[in-house]
mmCIF file of C-alpha atoms and ligand atoms in Angstrom:
data_model
loop_
_atom_site.group_PDB
_atom_site.id
_atom_site.type_symbol
_atom_site.label_atom_id
_atom_site.label_comp_id
_atom_site.label_asym_id
_atom_site.label_seq_id
_atom_site.Cartn_x
_atom_site.Cartn_y
_atom_site.Cartn_z
ATOM 1 C CA MET A 1 0.000 0.000 0.000
ATOM 2 C CA ASP A 2 1.536 3.358 -0.957
ATOM 3 C CA ILE A 3 1.354 6.474 1.160
ATOM 4 C CA ASP A 4 -1.765 7.912 -0.501
ATOM 5 C CA GLU A 5 -3.683 4.649 -0.195
ATOM 6 C CA THR A 6 -2.750 4.429 3.489
ATOM 7 C CA LYS A 7 -3.976 7.974 4.033
ATOM 8 C CA GLN A 8 -7.261 7.214 2.258
ATOM 9 C CA GLU A 9 -7.703 4.115 4.426
ATOM 10 C CA LEU A 10 -7.128 6.138 7.610
ATOM 11 C CA ILE A 11 -9.572 8.827 6.513
ATOM 12 C CA LYS A 12 -12.175 6.153 5.788
ATOM 13 C CA GLN A 13 -11.773 4.744 9.309
ATOM 14 C CA ALA A 14 -12.349 8.224 10.740
ATOM 15 C CA GLU A 15 -15.912 8.332 9.386
ATOM 16 C CA GLN A 16 -17.402 7.582 12.802
ATOM 17 C CA LEU A 17 -15.706 10.558 14.451
ATOM 18 C CA PRO A 18 -17.725 13.710 15.200
ATOM 19 C CA GLU A 19 -17.577 16.126 12.251
ATOM 20 C CA ASP A 20 -15.318 18.836 13.695
ATOM 21 C CA VAL A 21 -12.840 16.266 15.007
ATOM 22 C CA ARG A 22 -12.892 14.416 11.688
ATOM 23 C CA GLU A 23 -12.078 17.560 9.702
ATOM 24 C CA GLN A 24 -9.041 18.246 11.876
ATOM 25 C CA PHE A 25 -7.988 14.622 11.609
ATOM 26 C CA VAL A 26 -8.326 14.542 7.815
ATOM 27 C CA THR A 27 -6.298 17.745 7.406
ATOM 28 C CA ARG A 28 -3.595 16.413 9.692
ATOM 29 C CA VAL A 29 -3.375 13.091 7.882
ATOM 30 C CA GLN A 30 -3.237 14.737 4.439
ATOM 31 C CA GLU A 31 -0.330 16.962 5.504
ATOM 32 C CA MET A 32 1.743 14.091 6.915
ATOM 33 C CA SER A 33 5.064 13.127 5.366
ATOM 34 C CA GLU A 34 5.780 9.439 4.869
ATOM 35 C CA GLN A 35 7.863 9.314 8.065
ATOM 36 C CA GLU A 36 5.172 11.099 10.086
ATOM 37 C CA LEU A 37 2.561 8.726 8.756
ATOM 38 C CA GLN A 38 4.606 5.688 9.777
ATOM 39 C CA ASP A 39 5.134 7.074 13.288
ATOM 40 C CA PHE A 40 1.434 7.813 13.563
ATOM 41 C CA LEU A 41 0.497 4.266 12.516
ATOM 42 C CA LYS A 42 2.899 2.852 15.088
ATOM 43 C CA GLN A 43 1.349 4.976 17.846
ATOM 44 C CA LEU A 44 -2.124 3.918 16.788
ATOM 45 C CA ALA A 45 -1.193 0.230 16.902
ATOM 46 C CA GLN A 46 0.274 0.642 20.398
ATOM 47 C CA LYS A 47 -2.869 2.385 21.611
ATOM 48 C CA GLN A 48 -5.105 -0.342 20.231
ATOM 49 C CA ASN A 49 -2.985 -3.044 21.839
ATOM 50 C CA SER A 50 -3.041 -1.378 25.230
ATOM 51 C CA TRP A 51 -6.811 -0.909 24.995
ATOM 52 C CA GLN A 52 -7.269 -4.594 24.240
ATOM 53 C CA GLY A 53 -5.225 -5.431 27.324
ATOM 54 C CA GLU A 54 -7.429 -3.319 29.582
ATOM 55 C CA CYS A 55 -10.591 -4.487 31.279
ATOM 56 C CA LEU A 56 -13.600 -3.556 29.110
ATOM 57 C CA PHE A 57 -15.655 -2.348 32.080
ATOM 58 C CA CYS A 58 -12.823 -0.115 33.321
ATOM 59 C CA SER A 59 -12.860 1.438 29.843
ATOM 60 C CA ILE A 60 -16.644 1.857 29.899
ATOM 61 C CA ALA A 61 -16.732 3.272 33.439
ATOM 62 C CA ASN A 62 -13.970 5.748 32.672
ATOM 63 C CA GLY A 63 -15.469 6.885 29.370
ATOM 64 C CA LYS A 64 -12.737 5.414 27.140
ATOM 65 C CA VAL A 65 -15.273 3.660 24.929
ATOM 66 C CA SER A 66 -18.482 5.251 23.716
ATOM 67 C CA SER A 67 -21.598 4.295 25.637
ATOM 68 C CA PHE A 68 -25.110 5.489 26.463
ATOM 69 C CA LYS A 69 -24.383 7.031 29.840
ATOM 70 C CA VAL A 70 -27.226 7.613 32.301
ATOM 71 C CA PHE A 71 -25.323 8.443 35.485
ATOM 72 C CA GLU A 72 -21.837 9.363 36.591
ATOM 73 C CA ASN A 73 -20.124 10.540 39.756
ATOM 74 C CA GLU A 74 -16.608 10.217 41.158
ATOM 75 C CA LYS A 75 -16.845 6.521 41.909
ATOM 76 C CA PHE A 76 -19.532 5.051 39.653
ATOM 77 C CA SER A 77 -20.781 5.097 36.083
ATOM 78 C CA ALA A 78 -24.081 3.756 34.782
ATOM 79 C CA VAL A 79 -24.664 2.965 31.104
ATOM 80 C CA LEU A 80 -27.315 1.235 29.021
ATOM 81 C CA ASP A 81 -26.566 -2.411 28.241
ATOM 82 C CA ILE A 82 -26.069 -2.680 24.469
ATOM 83 C CA ASN A 83 -27.682 -6.146 24.482
ATOM 84 C CA PRO A 84 -30.522 -5.483 26.920
ATOM 85 C CA VAL A 85 -32.710 -8.157 28.492
ATOM 86 C CA SER A 86 -35.456 -5.520 28.290
ATOM 87 C CA GLU A 87 -35.664 -1.860 27.271
ATOM 88 C CA GLY A 88 -33.777 0.325 29.730
ATOM 89 C CA HIS A 89 -31.431 -2.387 31.061
ATOM 90 C CA ILE A 90 -28.697 -0.511 32.970
ATOM 91 C CA LEU A 91 -25.197 -1.538 34.006
ATOM 92 C CA LEU A 92 -23.884 0.254 37.091
ATOM 93 C CA VAL A 93 -20.109 -0.066 37.231
ATOM 94 C CA PRO A 94 -17.555 1.109 39.819
ATOM 95 C CA LYS A 95 -14.823 3.201 38.171
ATOM 96 C CA LYS A 96 -12.125 1.509 40.186
ATOM 97 C CA HIS A 97 -11.419 -2.057 39.065
ATOM 98 C CA VAL A 98 -13.163 -4.145 41.727
ATOM 99 C CA GLU A 99 -13.707 -7.851 41.141
ATOM 100 C CA SER A 100 -16.507 -8.541 43.590
ATOM 101 C CA LEU A 101 -19.045 -6.974 45.948
ATOM 102 C CA GLU A 102 -16.874 -8.133 48.832
ATOM 103 C CA LYS A 103 -14.082 -5.821 47.698
ATOM 104 C CA LEU A 104 -16.273 -2.793 46.966
ATOM 105 C CA GLU A 105 -15.711 0.051 49.441
ATOM 106 C CA ASN A 106 -18.806 2.149 48.763
ATOM 107 C CA LYS A 107 -21.624 -0.352 49.161
ATOM 108 C CA LYS A 108 -24.063 2.125 50.721
ATOM 109 C CA GLU A 109 -23.484 4.669 47.962
ATOM 110 C CA MET A 110 -24.014 1.929 45.401
ATOM 111 C CA LEU A 111 -27.398 1.063 46.930
ATOM 112 C CA LEU A 112 -28.493 4.704 46.931
ATOM 113 C CA ILE A 113 -27.650 4.975 43.227
ATOM 114 C CA VAL A 114 -29.551 1.739 42.522
ATOM 115 C CA GLU A 115 -32.552 3.200 44.352
ATOM 116 C CA GLU A 116 -32.391 6.462 42.392
ATOM 117 C CA LEU A 117 -31.987 4.740 39.013
ATOM 118 C CA SER A 118 -34.882 2.386 39.800
ATOM 119 C CA LYS A 119 -37.093 5.354 40.669
ATOM 120 C CA LYS A 120 -36.172 7.012 37.383
ATOM 121 C CA MET A 121 -36.917 3.826 35.408
ATOM 122 C CA LYS A 122 -40.364 3.613 36.973
ATOM 123 C CA GLN A 123 -41.120 7.301 36.405
ATOM 124 C CA GLU A 124 -39.801 7.653 32.875
ATOM 125 C CA LEU A 125 -40.280 4.216 31.336
ATOM 126 C CA GLY A 126 -43.345 3.048 33.239
ATOM 127 C CA VAL A 127 -41.353 0.099 34.516
ATOM 128 C CA HIS A 128 -43.379 -2.059 36.912
ATOM 129 C CA ASP A 129 -40.441 -3.459 38.839
ATOM 130 C CA VAL A 130 -36.642 -3.506 38.642
ATOM 131 C CA ALA A 131 -34.663 -6.724 39.058
ATOM 132 C CA VAL A 132 -31.188 -6.092 40.457
ATOM 133 C CA LEU A 133 -28.494 -8.581 39.614
ATOM 134 C CA ILE A 134 -25.018 -8.339 41.104
ATOM 135 C CA SER A 135 -22.598 -10.044 38.787
ATOM 136 C CA SER A 136 -18.978 -9.968 37.746
ATOM 137 C CA ALA A 137 -17.196 -10.299 34.441
ATOM 138 C CA GLY A 138 -13.848 -9.909 36.159
ATOM 139 C CA HIS A 139 -15.143 -6.418 37.035
ATOM 140 C CA LEU A 140 -18.116 -5.975 39.372
ATOM 141 C CA ILE A 141 -21.337 -5.091 37.522
ATOM 142 C CA ILE A 142 -24.674 -4.250 39.086
ATOM 143 C CA GLN A 143 -27.384 -4.919 36.523
ATOM 144 C CA LEU A 144 -30.725 -3.147 36.762
ATOM 145 C CA ILE A 145 -33.213 -5.005 34.599
ATOM 146 C CA PRO A 146 -36.620 -3.398 34.012
ATOM 147 C CA VAL A 147 -39.616 -5.674 34.413
ATOM 148 C CA TYR A 148 -42.634 -4.310 32.579
ATOM 149 C CA GLN A 149 -46.260 -4.902 33.553
ATOM 150 C CA ASP A 150 -47.568 -8.339 32.520
ATOM 151 C CA THR A 151 -44.141 -9.592 31.486
ATOM 152 C CA VAL A 152 -41.881 -12.127 33.114
ATOM 153 C CA LEU A 153 -38.094 -12.145 33.038
ATOM 154 C CA GLN A 154 -36.992 -15.031 30.873
ATOM 155 C CA PHE A 155 -34.959 -17.212 33.183
ATOM 156 C CA SER A 156 -35.493 -20.903 32.643
ATOM 157 C CA ARG A 157 -36.648 -22.583 35.864
ATOM 158 C CA LYS A 158 -36.726 -26.126 37.115
ATOM 159 C CA LYS A 159 -38.235 -28.124 39.960
ATOM 160 C CA ILE A 160 -35.860 -29.587 42.541
ATOM 161 C CA GLU A 161 -36.736 -32.425 44.943
ATOM 162 C CA LYS A 162 -37.628 -31.542 48.531
ATOM 163 C CA GLU A 163 -34.585 -33.318 50.015
ATOM 164 C CA LYS A 164 -32.209 -31.494 47.737
ATOM 165 C CA MET A 165 -33.938 -28.179 48.594
ATOM 166 C CA GLU A 166 -33.484 -28.866 52.322
ATOM 167 C CA GLU A 167 -29.821 -29.691 51.761
ATOM 168 C CA ILE A 168 -29.253 -26.444 49.845
ATOM 169 C CA ALA A 169 -31.174 -24.385 52.422
ATOM 170 C CA GLY A 170 -29.002 -25.940 55.150
ATOM 171 C CA LYS A 171 -25.854 -24.929 53.303
ATOM 172 C CA LEU A 172 -27.014 -21.358 52.689
ATOM 173 C CA LYS A 173 -28.489 -20.629 56.123
ATOM 174 C CA CYS A 174 -26.731 -17.667 57.702
ATOM 175 C CA ASP A 175 -27.048 -15.079 60.404
ATOM 176 C CA VAL A 176 -26.624 -11.312 60.431
ATOM 177 C CA LYS A 177 -26.615 -10.840 64.203
ATOM 178 C CA ILE A 178 -24.872 -7.468 64.331
ATOM 179 C CA GLU A 179 -27.357 -5.719 62.073
ATOM 180 C CA LEU A 180 -30.380 -7.258 63.805
ATOM 181 C CA LYS A 181 -29.124 -6.253 67.278
ATOM 182 C CA LYS A 182 -28.696 -2.647 66.200
ATOM 183 C CA GLU A 183 -32.213 -2.505 64.822
ATOM 184 C CA ARG A 184 -33.693 -3.989 67.969
ATOM 185 C CA VAL A 185 -31.936 -1.437 70.190
ATOM 186 C CA GLU A 186 -33.172 1.399 68.017
ATOM 187 C CA SER A 187 -36.772 0.249 67.990
ATOM 188 C CA LYS A 188 -36.670 -0.222 71.797
ATOM 189 C CA LYS A 189 -35.499 3.363 72.178
ATOM 190 C CA GLU A 190 -38.326 4.565 69.986
ATOM 191 C CA ILE A 191 -40.877 2.657 72.025
ATOM 192 C CA GLN A 192 -39.459 4.141 75.244
ATOM 193 C CA ARG A 193 -39.610 7.613 73.770
ATOM 194 C CA GLU A 194 -43.223 7.093 72.811
ATOM 195 C CA GLU A 195 -44.116 5.813 76.274
ATOM 196 C CA GLU A 196 -42.472 8.810 77.874
ATOM 197 C CA THR A 197 -44.371 11.244 75.757
ATOM 198 C CA ILE A 198 -47.650 9.557 76.571
ATOM 199 C CA GLU A 199 -46.847 9.751 80.301
ATOM 200 C CA ASP A 200 -45.809 13.377 79.918
ATOM 201 C CA LYS A 201 -49.074 14.144 78.226
ATOM 202 C CA LEU A 202 -51.009 12.393 80.962
ATOM 203 C CA GLU A 203 -49.210 14.437 83.597
ATOM 204 C CA GLN A 204 -49.792 17.648 81.732
ATOM 205 C CA ALA A 205 -53.466 16.915 81.233
ATOM 206 C CA PRO A 206 -55.752 18.439 83.836
ATOM 207 C CA ARG A 207 -56.826 15.855 86.381
ATOM 208 C CA ARG A 208 -60.397 14.935 86.400
ATOM 209 C CA ILE A 209 -62.078 15.487 89.655
ATOM 210 C CA PRO A 210 -64.328 12.565 90.352
HETATM 211 ZN ZN1 ZN B 301 -12.094 -3.314 35.328
#
């Protein structure tokens, strides 16, 4: 391929770029000497290789690949899934490369974002319910899948024998003592507060003379 053909090929590949960027790019390519063109091609190849080595979801979360973004803050990005289970399927991705929920530092923030996005889906898309799926493709992904009225998510299901179910339940049984204790203490306090106020009111109320 001679230098002009290479330039034409490059310009063709730039068709997807936004117009103003493309114009600049085309001018730059046309003005390149043969040496400049070779250096540029080398750089391009290196960039492509390094992108291929990087985690796809790091690239998505940090805006290095184009996506349909619906939310972004310092720590998270949310984009539309390009192969949605249903219309409005969102992927919420931490910007930092985290493999699993266990290793995520901002779990509470994540839940608040899930809540907000779910609200928005219901308001704007008329979504009946939102199924939240925490998964990992090497990078933690929280999937928000809209469930529309009178539709069912297409997961294939099967019946399992009672004994097997009991065995599985036994294996998965767990306790979250710390959280439960906290809640109990708080609700006790509230009850006490209520009792006090009722007593206060009784004392303040004028006594009936029999
Ligand atoms: Zn990653």
